[in-house]
Structure formats: C-alpha cells, structure tokens
Amino acid sequence: MTPRRIAAGLKTTLLAALLAASSALPATDAPQAKYPDYPSETPASFKPATGSFDYVERDVMITMRDGVKLNTVILVPRGAKHAGIVLTRTPYDAHQLTHNLMSGHLEPLLEGYDNAADVIVEDGYIRVIQDIRGKYGSEGDYVMNRPVHGPLNPTPVDDATDTYDTIDWLVKHIPESNGKVATIGISYDGFEPLMSLVHPHPALKAAVPMNPMVDGWMGDDWFHHGAFRAQNLSYIYEQEATRDNTAKWWTSFHDEYDLFMHYGSVGAMGDAYGMRQLGFWNKLVAHPAYDAFWSQQAMDKVLADQPLTVPVMLVHSLWDQEDIYGALAVYRAIKPKDSSGDMVKLVMGPWHHGQEIEEGSSLGAIRFGSDTAKYFREHILRPFLAQYLKDGAPKAGLAPVTAFQTGTDQWQRLDRWPLSCDSGCTAKSQALYLQSGMQLGFDPPSGSNAYDEYVSDPAHPVPFRARPIQPVGYDNGLTWPEWLVDDQREASGRTDVLTYETAPLDKPLTIAGAPEVNLVASTSGTDSDWVVKLIDVYPDQVAEQPAMGGYQLAVAMDIFRGRYRTGYDKPGPLAANQPLAYRFDLPAANHVFLPGHRIMVQVQSSWFPLYDRNPQTFVPNILLAKPADYVKATQRIYHAPGEASYIGLPVVAN
C-alpha cells in the first residue's frame, strides 16, 4: 500500500471513531444529573454545651481610645459575685494561656505559663488575659516593649493607656466583679504590670510584676553591661516576624556553639536569617551603647518619675536566667517613695525565671528542702492579692522584704534590701582578694608575683555551659532554665579561665546584696570582655547527696564589656598592655557559704554563645564585626599591692 492510501485509510478510521463518540454525548438541552441532598456534617455555627463547666468564658474585643480593638479572654467562676479581677496582658497568645488543658474545671484550664492557677481559682478571682496590640487576636501595630508616649513613641497610645482603657471596660462590663483589679505577669507579661502603674486607673488596686523586663541593655534580655545576648536572636526572630509567631527559628546544627561560630558576628547571622526586615532588630543594631533609646524606656527610670499610688509586689528570682536585673532595679527606684512603708513589697526566691508558679523544691541539682514556690503562692501572693481584691479582707501582714536564704534554705522576713548600707545596717562590704598562687582570701595581696595571665582566643571561646549547648527553651527536655546553677567545673579546668579559691571555711560566711567586682586587668588587644563568677564549692564528698561532691555552684556571675569602662554611653578602645580598673556589680545574692565549703572566683573573657564574642579589636559596633577583627589577646589579672583585684562581698554579721 502506498503512503497516500495508508493516510486516507487512517483518516476514514479516525472520522468514524469521532462520529461514534459524539453520538454518545448527551444533547445540550438534556436534563443534568443532580447529586442527592447530602449536606455537610459540620454546622455553620457550633455552640459548645458548657452548662456543666464551673466557669463561664467570654471572648471580647475591647476598643482602645484610638479605635484599635484588643482580643480579651474573660473567665468568670460560675456563680461568682463581687469578685476581684486578675488581669494579665501578654504577647504570647491569650487563648493559649487560658486553655492550657481543655477541661470543664477552671484550674486545669489555667495550669501553665503565667497563671498562679491555685491562688486564682481557689480564691474565686475573675481571670482576664489580653493580647497586647499587634499580637495574635488583637488589632494594631506591634512594637517590642512599646515605650510610653514621648520621644520614643510619638503615638498617643502605649501599654499604660491600653491597660487603663482595658480596666475601664472590665469594671463596667463584668457584672460579677467588685470593681477591683490587680495586674500580674512574668517576664514580658511582668513588664505590663509596671506599665499599669503609669497614670493608673482608679480601679487598679495592686500590681505584681514577676521577673519583669525592665532595662534591656543594662542587665535584662538583650545586653548585660554592654555584651549582647546572642542566643536571644531566636526570640527576636519569632516574636517580630509574624503577628502569631508562626515564623519559626531554624537551625542546621545540633550544638548552638557550632551554630553561632558558623556565622561569626551576630550581625552576619541576622542577615543570613533575613532579620533586617524586623524593626526591633534594626533598632538594636543601631543602638549598641547605652544611649537615650535604652535609658528613656527603662522602666525603673520611668517609674522613678511617677508618683507611687498603687501597692506593688516585686518578685525576683535569685537564679533568673533571663531577667535578673529588672525587679531589683525597680525596687531601688520606687522604694524611696514608700513613705508609709506598706506600698512596696519585695520577694526573692531561689528560682529560675518564672519558677514561682511551678514546683520549687529544687533547681537543677540544687535542693531546697521544701516547695519554695508553693510557699510563695500560699503565704505571700495569696494574702497580698486578697488584701487588695477581696471585700473586707484583712491586711496580709507581709514583711517589707521576704527573701529565701540559699545555703541555709530558709525564708527570712527583712526590713530592707540590701542589708548592707552606709550606716545603721548589719552588713558591710568586705574585700575578697585575688592572690598569688591562685589563692583567694581577705588579706590584701603581697609579694612580687604581680599577675596571672591567659590567652583569650575568639576562635575557641569559652562555652557558657557543657556542650552540646541547647537552644533557649523550656519544653521537650531543654535545660535552659538551669544554666545559672550548672556545675562550673566545666570551665575551671580550662587554660583560658583563671580560678582562685579559698581554703575550706571553718565558719559560715553570709552575704546579702550585690557582690561588687573590682578588677585590675590588661589586654594585648584594644577591647575585651571580662566574665567574673562568684562560686560556692561544695566539700569533696556530700554524704546525703553524693552527686554534689565538689560541686561548683555559681552564686553570682556576670559579664562586662571593656569598651564601657569609663561609661556605658562612652564606648572607647582600651590602652593595650596597660593595667586598667574595671568595676561592676554581680547580680544580688542572699547566700550562706557553709563550713567545709570553699569560695571560688573564676575570671575569663568569653561566655559563648550566650553572649557574642568580643573581637578584642576595638570596632565601632561589635554586632557588625568582620572576621579579620577577631584576634587572640593575652589577658592579665593583677593582684599586686596598689593593683589589687577583689570582690566586694556584702557580708552580714552572724
């Protein structure tokens, strides 16, 4: 068959097939097939049957003075009458914080972060949690720790006005309330009760800031004495990238030490993660020193300029791994205004950040002999809230300061904090000197050995805890809350850490206050960090808890960035190879070094990756340091007559 005949045959076959197929199609005017009536099983609007619940939930949007509406969850105990209101404002999802475990009972519902659930439920309070503007279910723009109206905030609204407007709505629209409100919260949520004290609403009867964010540069979340908290990059990323924190930090490393070393400077790391899109990150990079951006929003300074009209209970954790500065800074700022002596209470417990609402019989390997957190809630928080929120309740009878003394593991009722002062006090600063031969003692140094030295290498920074280093976090077995009580033997065996130690004590030594570092040191570089740790060394054997034998427990430790030696707002290069004096405070301690224990002081020049590495070359902004800026430096710590290094201990007479 020729090609033309084959083609003709194919055309004929194809035409026949098309005609057959078309005859099978329905006519266009034929009736269309219909599915049977088969509706969705999900109702258009579901109404839960909650009649058996012991609470009533109301989800409302409260309008602020500028028209922005804030998502607010209200939980009212069923049958409540004349009940006080406990209010928390949060950037962490009001719905989640009020639905920790779905239950028909209120206490399991609240049991979790930022809820002292036992006190709130057992005392019959109305619980209110609100998303701050710009987060989760609330409208508006989010600004990290939104400053009060003024130079840093040109808008007419801030967290103080939002709290005022919220309280005003609550007392007018919750018929079960008695019109009395207390603000309470931990960390960022602890910043909010402080803001409620700025031009407070008349219905605000008490405020309980717990572990509050107060001064992000001086010693809370972002910097400590000028050194940047590198591991907080993940928090900034997740908190700012989206309204509901759905953009999650990521890593390709198991060990955070390797992660941060991989990127070099935190500026380079931020760029790799796209953080230049985040407003707060850009502000932070633009303000590495303690300028007006930081000082004008520091809440201790803000409240120092406000009248004290609302009773305040400040709650501080002695091993707060996040905000160890803020509560005591606010106490120093507002306590002088307490002319009656009954407006400002301070509580100091042996806890990590926020542990006061959890179980508190231990922290890491350290045991306290009782549930200290439950004691706080039952004997301190409960009567304080009752005094101001319950109709006709008696006075709480609390001491001006309630402090847990570690070492002896007992609660104390104190008249003031710190116990040391210029006159009329039972404590005084006593110099504990670094001495030759790596010794530590109360006698001034003598002899010809003027200093000890080590090499600080940014290529091999000192880890702040044993590797592999975990990320910041509280869930899935993470031990971030415990790092301040880690055994410091990991560092004391390194050649780039100097370790000074006393002989075993033959009698107790009690301190109550902030140890003061007085360091005389030199560096071969032009900038340097100085990390100083005050440590309680346990006896070599501890019969009742063998794992504590020789344990090195940090009582107080912190970092100082050398460029700020002459002023936190005046960064400048260090004169190389010249002994220079550095003075800074360690976090407050209320501790007894027991007989048989030793006192230790460690000195080093990196604490990684908790804090970013100092390149040891002076650059205008360490956050933006380049790889070539990072150099080794020889560090010398002096202990000679006239150049003595020591820790000023706030020693209390036994």
XYZ file of C-alpha atoms in Angstrom, residues 107-381:
275
model
C -7.840 25.211 87.384
C -6.667 22.665 84.752
C -7.624 25.194 82.109
C -5.242 27.743 83.639
C -2.491 25.417 84.865
C 0.534 26.586 82.882
C 2.577 29.613 81.969
C 1.770 32.869 83.724
C -1.078 31.538 85.809
C -0.769 31.116 89.547
C -3.734 28.829 88.980
C -4.131 27.542 92.539
C -4.432 31.030 94.028
C -6.571 32.440 91.216
C -9.084 29.589 91.232
C -9.250 28.770 94.934
C -9.800 32.422 95.835
C -12.526 32.847 93.226
C -10.996 35.597 91.108
C -12.148 36.519 87.634
C -9.249 35.748 85.280
C -8.641 38.040 82.318
C -5.849 37.650 79.763
C -5.496 40.017 76.814
C -3.353 40.003 73.687
C -1.389 43.245 73.528
C -1.777 45.318 70.392
C -0.270 43.787 67.284
C -0.107 40.219 68.619
C -2.334 37.206 67.979
C -6.029 38.163 68.083
C -5.545 41.889 68.698
C -5.514 44.646 66.127
C -2.874 47.361 65.832
C 0.883 47.540 65.386
C 3.383 45.598 67.473
C 6.416 47.320 68.997
C 8.722 45.376 71.346
C 8.094 46.644 74.890
C 6.287 49.650 73.421
C 7.694 52.708 75.232
C 5.470 55.249 76.945
C 4.229 58.176 74.883
C 7.138 60.551 74.366
C 10.343 60.866 72.341
C 10.485 57.128 71.586
C 6.741 56.785 70.930
C 5.052 59.659 69.069
C 1.628 57.990 69.149
C -0.960 58.835 71.825
C -1.153 55.190 72.954
C 1.158 52.854 74.846
C 0.821 49.855 77.128
C -0.137 52.158 80.002
C -3.089 53.687 78.125
C -4.132 50.277 76.788
C -4.156 48.901 80.333
C -6.160 51.889 81.570
C -8.734 51.510 78.783
C -8.967 47.760 79.374
C -9.546 48.119 83.115
C -12.129 50.814 82.468
C -14.066 48.434 80.196
C -13.745 45.453 82.524
C -15.153 47.130 85.629
C -18.082 48.472 83.603
C -18.942 45.280 81.705
C -18.332 42.362 84.090
C -21.333 42.381 86.422
C -19.831 39.658 88.642
C -16.870 41.871 89.641
C -16.472 44.142 92.643
C -14.626 46.726 90.562
C -11.181 45.847 91.953
C -8.359 44.858 89.583
C -4.812 43.578 90.045
C -2.291 43.287 87.220
C 0.098 40.350 87.295
C 2.584 38.717 84.956
C 6.011 37.196 84.372
C 8.803 38.436 82.077
C 7.256 40.399 79.171
C 3.953 39.872 80.951
C 5.745 41.284 84.027
C 6.653 44.420 82.084
C 2.926 45.034 81.622
C 2.081 45.451 85.359
C 4.871 48.013 85.542
C 3.251 49.911 82.683
C -0.082 49.746 84.505
C 1.497 51.925 87.229
C 1.956 54.832 84.795
C -1.136 57.062 85.276
C -3.046 54.084 86.729
C -6.791 53.557 86.543
C -8.593 54.169 89.880
C -9.808 50.552 89.875
C -6.230 49.235 89.827
C -5.695 48.157 93.427
C -2.418 46.188 93.181
C 0.333 45.177 90.750
C 2.515 42.058 90.847
C 5.402 42.270 88.357
C 7.276 38.961 88.450
C 10.728 38.689 86.833
C 9.865 41.730 84.712
C 11.665 43.018 81.642
C 12.869 46.432 82.828
C 16.128 47.573 81.226
C 17.028 45.504 78.183
C 20.528 46.955 77.915
C 21.762 47.088 81.466
C 21.045 43.564 82.586
C 17.860 42.001 81.258
C 17.142 40.329 77.921
C 19.303 41.989 75.286
C 22.593 43.080 76.869
C 24.487 42.705 80.139
C 26.889 45.545 80.852
C 27.182 46.047 77.085
C 27.687 42.431 75.975
C 24.943 41.215 73.631
C 22.921 38.104 74.479
C 23.418 36.267 71.214
C 21.113 33.345 71.973
C 18.159 35.725 72.110
C 18.256 36.126 68.330
C 15.702 33.316 68.072
C 13.283 35.133 70.390
C 13.515 38.361 68.409
C 13.009 36.442 65.175
C 9.877 34.590 66.268
C 8.385 37.477 68.230
C 8.667 40.064 65.462
C 8.408 38.212 62.145
C 4.663 37.461 62.362
C 1.677 38.504 64.441
C 1.083 34.955 65.692
C 4.692 33.706 65.933
C 4.196 31.219 63.091
C 7.586 32.036 61.519
C 9.893 29.705 63.431
C 13.615 29.986 64.062
C 15.577 27.259 62.359
C 18.969 25.649 62.695
C 21.081 23.102 60.862
C 23.258 22.365 63.904
C 22.748 20.192 66.977
C 25.129 22.320 69.084
C 24.364 26.047 69.393
C 28.097 26.640 69.867
C 28.673 25.421 66.295
C 25.668 27.372 65.007
C 26.900 30.743 66.244
C 30.532 30.064 65.316
C 29.391 29.256 61.774
C 28.076 32.765 61.175
C 30.749 34.761 63.024
C 29.203 38.008 64.219
C 25.568 38.235 65.250
C 25.092 40.883 62.575
C 26.146 38.425 59.884
C 23.898 35.809 61.430
C 20.969 38.202 61.495
C 21.499 38.999 57.822
C 21.589 35.289 56.977
C 18.207 34.875 58.687
C 16.622 37.899 56.992
C 16.350 39.842 60.239
C 16.885 43.239 58.637
C 13.148 43.023 57.938
C 12.454 43.213 61.671
C 12.047 46.641 63.212
C 13.381 45.842 66.672
C 16.476 44.102 65.307
C 17.344 47.199 63.274
C 16.886 49.389 66.353
C 19.081 47.087 68.399
C 21.882 47.125 65.820
C 21.637 50.913 65.635
C 21.965 51.314 69.431
C 24.776 49.076 70.759
C 25.663 51.555 73.559
C 23.519 52.831 76.428
C 22.058 55.888 74.751
C 18.685 57.607 75.121
C 16.963 54.822 73.188
C 17.617 52.499 76.122
C 17.601 54.844 79.108
C 14.317 56.552 78.199
C 12.413 53.271 78.032
C 13.990 51.635 81.109
C 11.027 51.082 83.414
C 12.934 51.747 86.638
C 13.713 55.244 85.332
C 10.159 55.732 84.037
C 8.640 54.786 87.396
C 11.149 56.869 89.324
C 9.408 59.890 87.755
C 5.884 58.683 88.645
C 4.025 59.065 91.933
C 3.537 55.815 93.835
C -0.214 55.343 94.205
C -0.731 51.578 93.746
C 0.635 48.835 96.049
C 3.301 46.767 94.295
C 4.775 43.348 94.969
C 8.015 42.835 93.038
C 9.041 39.194 92.629
C 12.683 38.372 91.914
C 14.387 35.044 91.201
C 17.917 34.629 92.545
C 18.838 32.437 89.551
C 16.789 34.201 86.892
C 18.466 33.171 83.652
C 16.680 35.879 81.621
C 15.696 38.984 83.637
C 17.890 39.005 86.729
C 18.262 42.798 86.731
C 14.778 44.266 86.480
C 12.832 43.587 89.672
C 15.580 44.863 91.982
C 16.189 47.903 89.764
C 12.518 48.877 90.078
C 12.661 48.241 93.832
C 15.591 50.670 94.155
C 13.693 53.229 92.081
C 10.329 53.194 93.848
C 11.009 52.077 97.422
C 12.177 55.589 98.468
C 8.655 56.813 97.559
C 7.076 54.379 100.035
C 6.641 56.835 102.887
C 4.152 54.589 104.697
C 6.406 51.548 104.369
C 3.489 49.448 103.144
C 3.261 50.220 99.418
C 6.228 48.254 98.061
C 6.905 44.601 98.862
C 9.868 42.617 97.578
C 10.026 38.831 97.333
C 13.249 36.994 96.480
C 13.086 33.251 95.840
C 15.602 30.543 94.809
C 14.089 30.138 91.365
C 14.739 30.297 87.683
C 12.772 32.726 85.510
C 9.093 32.229 86.380
C 9.564 29.189 88.610
C 7.478 30.801 91.350
C 4.288 29.497 89.650
C 5.738 25.998 89.192
C 7.199 23.367 91.521
C 10.016 24.897 93.558
C 11.686 22.281 95.731
C 14.793 22.174 93.531
C 16.586 23.847 90.656
C 18.811 21.596 88.604
C 20.916 19.619 91.062
C 20.248 22.055 93.926
C 17.644 21.026 96.505
C 15.889 23.413 98.909
C 14.161 21.008 101.298
C 10.647 22.302 100.584
C 8.469 23.560 97.747
C 9.547 27.195 97.904
C 7.276 28.234 95.030
C 4.194 26.806 96.711
C 5.197 28.623 99.908
C 5.354 31.886 97.946
C 1.953 31.408 96.387
C 0.273 30.235 99.592
C 1.825 32.520 102.204
C 2.827 35.623 100.224
C 0.943 36.038 96.954
